[in-house]
XYZ file of C-alpha atoms in Angstrom:
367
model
C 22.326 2.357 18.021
C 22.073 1.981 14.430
C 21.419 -0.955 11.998
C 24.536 -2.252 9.803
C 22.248 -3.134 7.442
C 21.043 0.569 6.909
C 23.839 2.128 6.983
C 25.929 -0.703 4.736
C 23.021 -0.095 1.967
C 22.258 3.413 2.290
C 24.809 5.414 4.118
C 28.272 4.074 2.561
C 29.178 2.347 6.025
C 31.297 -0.396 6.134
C 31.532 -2.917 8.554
C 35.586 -3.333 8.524
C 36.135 0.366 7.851
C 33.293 2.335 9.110
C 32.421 5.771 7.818
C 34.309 7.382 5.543
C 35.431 11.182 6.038
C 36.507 12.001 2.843
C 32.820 11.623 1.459
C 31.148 13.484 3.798
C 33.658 16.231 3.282
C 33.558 15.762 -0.442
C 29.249 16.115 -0.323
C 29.449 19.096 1.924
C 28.221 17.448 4.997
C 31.693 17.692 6.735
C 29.677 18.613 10.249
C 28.489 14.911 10.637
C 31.933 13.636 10.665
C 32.200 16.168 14.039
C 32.836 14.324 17.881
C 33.321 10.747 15.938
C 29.862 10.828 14.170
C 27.860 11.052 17.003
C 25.288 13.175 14.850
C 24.266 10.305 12.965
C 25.696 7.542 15.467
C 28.857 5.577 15.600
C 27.093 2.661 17.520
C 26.273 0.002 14.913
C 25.014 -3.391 15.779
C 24.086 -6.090 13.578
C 20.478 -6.948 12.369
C 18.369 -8.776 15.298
C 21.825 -8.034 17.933
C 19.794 -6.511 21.753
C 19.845 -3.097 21.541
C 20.170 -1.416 25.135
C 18.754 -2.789 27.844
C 15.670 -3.165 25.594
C 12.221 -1.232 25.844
C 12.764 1.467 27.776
C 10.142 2.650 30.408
C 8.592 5.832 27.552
C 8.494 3.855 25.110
C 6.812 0.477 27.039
C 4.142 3.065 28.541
C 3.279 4.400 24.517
C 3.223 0.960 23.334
C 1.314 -0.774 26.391
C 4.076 -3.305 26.439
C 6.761 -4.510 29.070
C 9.783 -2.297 30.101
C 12.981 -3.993 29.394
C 11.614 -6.390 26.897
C 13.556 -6.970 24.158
C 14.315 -5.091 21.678
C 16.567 -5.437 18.479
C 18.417 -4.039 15.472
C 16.306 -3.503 12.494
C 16.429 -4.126 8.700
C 15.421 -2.180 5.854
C 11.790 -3.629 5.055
C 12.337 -5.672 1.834
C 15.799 -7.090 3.622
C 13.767 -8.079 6.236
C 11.027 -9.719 3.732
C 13.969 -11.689 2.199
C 14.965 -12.873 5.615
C 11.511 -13.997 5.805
C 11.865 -16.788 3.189
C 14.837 -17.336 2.153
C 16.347 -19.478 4.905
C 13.102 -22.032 5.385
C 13.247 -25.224 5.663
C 12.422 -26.763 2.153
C 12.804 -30.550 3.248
C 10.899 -32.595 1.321
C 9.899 -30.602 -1.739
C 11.796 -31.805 -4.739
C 13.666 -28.710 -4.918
C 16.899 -28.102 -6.433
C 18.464 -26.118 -3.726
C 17.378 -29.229 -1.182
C 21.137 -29.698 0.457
C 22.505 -26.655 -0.973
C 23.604 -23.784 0.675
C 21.371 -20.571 0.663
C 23.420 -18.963 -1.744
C 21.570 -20.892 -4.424
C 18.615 -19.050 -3.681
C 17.071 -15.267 -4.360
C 14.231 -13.619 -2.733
C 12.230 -11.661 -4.762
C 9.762 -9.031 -2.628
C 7.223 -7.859 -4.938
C 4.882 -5.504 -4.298
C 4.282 -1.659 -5.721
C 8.246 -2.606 -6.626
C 10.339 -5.361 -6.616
C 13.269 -6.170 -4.972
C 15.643 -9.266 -5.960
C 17.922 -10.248 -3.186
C 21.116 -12.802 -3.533
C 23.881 -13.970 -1.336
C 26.921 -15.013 -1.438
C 30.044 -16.051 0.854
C 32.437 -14.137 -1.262
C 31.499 -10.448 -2.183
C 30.493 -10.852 -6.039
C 30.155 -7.050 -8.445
C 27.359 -7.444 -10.129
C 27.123 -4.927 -12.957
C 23.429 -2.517 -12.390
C 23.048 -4.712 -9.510
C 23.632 -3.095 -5.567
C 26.325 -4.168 -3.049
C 27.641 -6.673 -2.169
C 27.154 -5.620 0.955
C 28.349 -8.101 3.693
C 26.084 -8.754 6.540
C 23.698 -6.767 5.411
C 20.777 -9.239 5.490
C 22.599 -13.054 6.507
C 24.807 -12.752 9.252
C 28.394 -13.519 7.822
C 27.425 -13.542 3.773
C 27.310 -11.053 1.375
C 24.385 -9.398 -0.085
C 23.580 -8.050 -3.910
C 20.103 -6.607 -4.114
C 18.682 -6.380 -7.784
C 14.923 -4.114 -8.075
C 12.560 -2.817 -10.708
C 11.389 0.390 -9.667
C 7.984 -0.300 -10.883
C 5.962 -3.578 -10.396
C 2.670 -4.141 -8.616
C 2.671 0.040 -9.926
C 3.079 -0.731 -13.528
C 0.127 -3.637 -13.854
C -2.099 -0.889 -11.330
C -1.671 1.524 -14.089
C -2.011 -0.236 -17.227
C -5.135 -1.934 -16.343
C -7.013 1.202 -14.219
C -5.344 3.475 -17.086
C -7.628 1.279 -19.943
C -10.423 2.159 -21.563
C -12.424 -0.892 -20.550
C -11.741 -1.293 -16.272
C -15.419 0.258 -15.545
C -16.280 -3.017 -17.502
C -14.279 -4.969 -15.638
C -14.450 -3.301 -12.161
C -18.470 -3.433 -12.563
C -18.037 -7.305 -13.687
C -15.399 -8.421 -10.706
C -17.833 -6.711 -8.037
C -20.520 -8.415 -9.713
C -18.635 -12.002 -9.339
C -17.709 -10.761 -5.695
C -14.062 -11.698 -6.755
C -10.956 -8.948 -7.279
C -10.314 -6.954 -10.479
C -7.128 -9.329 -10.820
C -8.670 -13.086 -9.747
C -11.435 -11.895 -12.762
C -9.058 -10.922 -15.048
C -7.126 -14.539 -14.464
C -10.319 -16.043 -15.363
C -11.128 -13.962 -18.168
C -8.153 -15.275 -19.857
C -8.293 -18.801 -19.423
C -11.923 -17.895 -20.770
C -10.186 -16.310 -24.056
C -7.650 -18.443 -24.537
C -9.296 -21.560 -25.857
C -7.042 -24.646 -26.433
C -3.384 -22.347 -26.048
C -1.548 -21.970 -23.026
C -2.449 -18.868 -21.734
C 0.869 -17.626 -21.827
C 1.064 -17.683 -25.571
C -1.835 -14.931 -26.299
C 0.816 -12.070 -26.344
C 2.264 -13.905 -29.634
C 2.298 -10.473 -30.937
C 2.010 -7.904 -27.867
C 5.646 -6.937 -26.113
C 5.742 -5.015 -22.807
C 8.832 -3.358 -22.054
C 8.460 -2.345 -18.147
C 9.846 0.731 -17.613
C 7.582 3.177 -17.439
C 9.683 4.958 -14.303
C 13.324 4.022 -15.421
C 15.424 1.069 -14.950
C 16.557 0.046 -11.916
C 18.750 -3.224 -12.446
C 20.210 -4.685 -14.357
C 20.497 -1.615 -16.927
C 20.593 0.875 -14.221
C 19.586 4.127 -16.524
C 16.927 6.061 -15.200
C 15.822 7.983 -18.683
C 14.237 4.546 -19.737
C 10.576 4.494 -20.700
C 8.256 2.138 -21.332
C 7.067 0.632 -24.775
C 4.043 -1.117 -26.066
C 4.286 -2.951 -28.941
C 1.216 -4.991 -31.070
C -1.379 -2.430 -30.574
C -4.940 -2.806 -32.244
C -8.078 -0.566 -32.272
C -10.093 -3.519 -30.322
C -11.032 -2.209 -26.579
C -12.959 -4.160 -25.021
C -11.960 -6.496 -21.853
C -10.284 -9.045 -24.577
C -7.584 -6.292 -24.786
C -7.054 -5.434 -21.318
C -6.959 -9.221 -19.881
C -4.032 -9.262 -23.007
C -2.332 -6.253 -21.928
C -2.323 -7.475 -18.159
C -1.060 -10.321 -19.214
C 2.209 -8.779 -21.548
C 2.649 -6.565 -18.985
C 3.054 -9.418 -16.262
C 5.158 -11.229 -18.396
C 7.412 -8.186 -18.927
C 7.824 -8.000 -15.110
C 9.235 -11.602 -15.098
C 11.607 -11.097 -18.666
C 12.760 -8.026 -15.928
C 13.434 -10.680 -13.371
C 15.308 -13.217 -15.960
C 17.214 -10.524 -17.228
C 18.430 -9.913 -13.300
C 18.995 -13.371 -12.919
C 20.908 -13.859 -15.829
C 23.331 -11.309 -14.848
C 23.721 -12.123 -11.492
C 24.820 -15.812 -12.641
C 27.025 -14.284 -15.172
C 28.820 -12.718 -12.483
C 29.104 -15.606 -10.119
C 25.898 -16.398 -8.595
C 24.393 -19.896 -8.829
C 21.096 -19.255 -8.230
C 18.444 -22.356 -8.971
C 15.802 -21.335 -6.925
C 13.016 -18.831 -6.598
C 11.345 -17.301 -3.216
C 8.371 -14.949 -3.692
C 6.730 -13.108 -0.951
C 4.564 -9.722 -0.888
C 0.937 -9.063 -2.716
C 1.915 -9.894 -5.915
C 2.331 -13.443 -4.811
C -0.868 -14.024 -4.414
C -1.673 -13.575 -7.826
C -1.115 -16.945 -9.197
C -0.677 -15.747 -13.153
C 2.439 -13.849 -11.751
C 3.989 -16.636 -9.723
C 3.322 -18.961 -12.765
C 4.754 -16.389 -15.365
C 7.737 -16.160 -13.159
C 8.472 -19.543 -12.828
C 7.858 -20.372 -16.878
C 9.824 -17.649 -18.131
C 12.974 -17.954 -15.602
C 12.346 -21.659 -15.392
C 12.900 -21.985 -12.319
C 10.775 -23.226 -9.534
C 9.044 -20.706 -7.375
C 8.310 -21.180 -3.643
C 6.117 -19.272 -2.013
C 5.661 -18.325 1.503
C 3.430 -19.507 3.767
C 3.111 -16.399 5.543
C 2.635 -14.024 3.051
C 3.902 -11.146 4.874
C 7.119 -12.410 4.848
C 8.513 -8.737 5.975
C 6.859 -9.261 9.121
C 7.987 -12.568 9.289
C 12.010 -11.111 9.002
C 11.366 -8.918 11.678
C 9.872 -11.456 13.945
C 13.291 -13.129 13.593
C 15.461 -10.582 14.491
C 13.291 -9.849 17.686
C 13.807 -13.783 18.600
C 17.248 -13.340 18.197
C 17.238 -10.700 20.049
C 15.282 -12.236 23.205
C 17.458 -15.363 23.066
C 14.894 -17.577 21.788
C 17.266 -18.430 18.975
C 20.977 -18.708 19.264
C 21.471 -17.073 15.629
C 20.118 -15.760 12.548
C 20.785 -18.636 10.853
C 18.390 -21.394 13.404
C 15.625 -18.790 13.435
C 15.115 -18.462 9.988
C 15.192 -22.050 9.583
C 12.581 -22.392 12.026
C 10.445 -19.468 11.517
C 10.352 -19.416 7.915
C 7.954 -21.753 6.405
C 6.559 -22.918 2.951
C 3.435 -22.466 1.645
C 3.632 -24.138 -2.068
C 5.861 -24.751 -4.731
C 5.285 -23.859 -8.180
C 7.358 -25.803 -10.994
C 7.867 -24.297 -14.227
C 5.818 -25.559 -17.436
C 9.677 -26.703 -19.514
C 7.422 -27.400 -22.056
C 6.740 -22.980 -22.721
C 10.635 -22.953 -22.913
C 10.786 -22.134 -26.744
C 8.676 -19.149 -26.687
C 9.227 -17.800 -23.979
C 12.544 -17.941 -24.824
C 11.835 -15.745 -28.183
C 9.832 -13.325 -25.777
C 12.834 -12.681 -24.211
C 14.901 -12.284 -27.365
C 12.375 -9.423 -28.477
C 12.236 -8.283 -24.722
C 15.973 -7.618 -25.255
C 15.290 -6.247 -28.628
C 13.138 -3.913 -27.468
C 15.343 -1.310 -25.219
C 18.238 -2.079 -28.285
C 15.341 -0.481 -30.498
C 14.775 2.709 -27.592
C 18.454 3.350 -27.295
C 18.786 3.284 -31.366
C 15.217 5.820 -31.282
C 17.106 8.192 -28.812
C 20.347 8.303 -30.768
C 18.584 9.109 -34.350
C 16.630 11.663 -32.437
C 19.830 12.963 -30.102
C 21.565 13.010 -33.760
């Protein structure tokens, strides 16, 4: 049995059609199409559908758990992360998509990447942006999945990659706190009566140091620094951190914005993986898209996905839809600061400036 939701997003399968001969002939893999696909299985059941007659007796004795208990169709991990979150119950919260449908919603997974995950009930083409894809993550709506190919990565390698993290590893071990929850504190320390946000006046990120995923969808981009000074001391790498954090959420704005341009109407915010822990990057994300973030009270909101599908599966719940309302649950909510609106606003007009100036570079040198 195989999950529509891996092989709607990865394998060209779709759910009215099915597989499609001519491009496994046209790729060269012609022999999978052989004895009605049975190679790479013709049996496809829906995300969190029984599969079987559940655990069979191998498998129960390797896992030390019951024959014949339940067992059901998977999702691809970040799918199953957005499933996590973005069906809770938000009564209560002040929250613009209270008494909306989940369609004004995205769930962003972040973690070594980040993945950006919309629905809709009528498939929506979203330029650099994958799918739709329908029942791929919701039962019965359509999915677009938006990603930068280098998140929780990038701000890894900026800050290990400077000159100053023995300084800062040797101080955060000292303080018995992590390298990051130091560095937060280190620049409320620097950043005397300013918002914190506004001490990259002059330093611009742009985030792709391993190509662009969405919305730009080309590969060959790089990243770029811009505001450099000789200084290198922990100063400079809390600053740094920071631009490169708020690069990661001009990424996500940029997404957004071209998701709504396309259709979507999306008001609200749901962040799970590590880097929602890190409260700079949840408050980043929330100033610079202005929009409210929730956050998860589980933070391993992929495990909590997965938990639903096995619940469906069991006949706990009676669909997709009731278990994620049930299972999914908020942590906090995190409103945007509308008062950073201006310049963050101009951060994004250089963001945008920024790959206009890269393409221009590459021409002149191409030329």
């Amino acid at each position: 049995s195989r999950s529509l939701c891996t092989v709607v997003c990865k394998w060209t399968y779709t759910s009215d059609r099915g597989w499609d001969d001519s491009f496994w002939k046209m790729i060269g893999l012609e022999d999978l199409v052989k004895d009605k696909y049975e190679k790479i299985g013709n049996h496809v059941l829906s995300p969190g559908e029984a599969v079987g007659k559940g655990l069979t007796p191998e498998a129960a004795r390797d896992l030390g758990l019951p024959e014949g208990i339940a067992v059901a169709a998977s999702l691809i991990d970040a799918h199953a992360g957005g499933l996590g979150v973005i069906g809770a119950d938000v009564k209560g919260h002040n929250l613009p998509c209270e008494n909306q449908p989940i369609t004004s919603r995205v769930a962003m997974i972040c973690g070594t990447s980040s993945c950006h995950m919309g629905v809709s009930e009528t498939p929506i083409f979203v330029p650099g942006v994958w799918g739709p894809y329908f029942s791929a993550m919701v039962p019965g709506l359509w999915l677009n999945e938006g990603g930068q190919s280098a998140t929780g990565k990038l701000i890894d390698h900026v800050v290990r990659g400077h000159v100053a993290f023995p300084e800062l590893e040797a101080k955060a071990a000292a303080s018995a706190h992590s390298i990051y929850t130091y560095l937060n504190s280190h620049l409320d320390l620097i950043k005397k009566s300013l918002p914190v946000g506004f001490l990259t006046v002059d330093l611009h990120v742009w985030p792709d140091f391993h190509g662009n995923r969405s919305p730009l969808t080309d590969l060959t981009l790089k990243g770029m620094v811009v505001g450099l000074t000789l200084s290198r001391g922990l100063d400079e790498l809390a600053l740094i951190y920071l631009a490169t954090i708020q690069a990661i959420a001009l990424g996500t704005r940029h997404i957004l914005e071209v998701m709504q341009a396309a259709g979507h109407d999306i008001t609200t915010l749901f962040l799970c993986g590590g880097l929602s822990k890190n409260p700079l990057f949840v408050q980043m994300h929330a100033d610079i898209t202005g929009k409210p973030v929730v956050l998860s009270k589980e933070v391993e909101s992929v495990l909590v996905g997965a938990a639903i599908l096995g619940a469906c599966a069991s006949g706990d719940f009676a669909s997709i839809q009731e278990a994620m309302a049930k299972m999914g649950k908020i942590g906090r909510v995190v409103q945007p600061n509308h008062e950073h609106k201006r310049f963050y606003d101009k951060k994004y007009e250089v963001f945008l400036k920024l790959v206009e100036h890269q393409r221009e570079y590459r021409s002149i040198m191409n030329s």
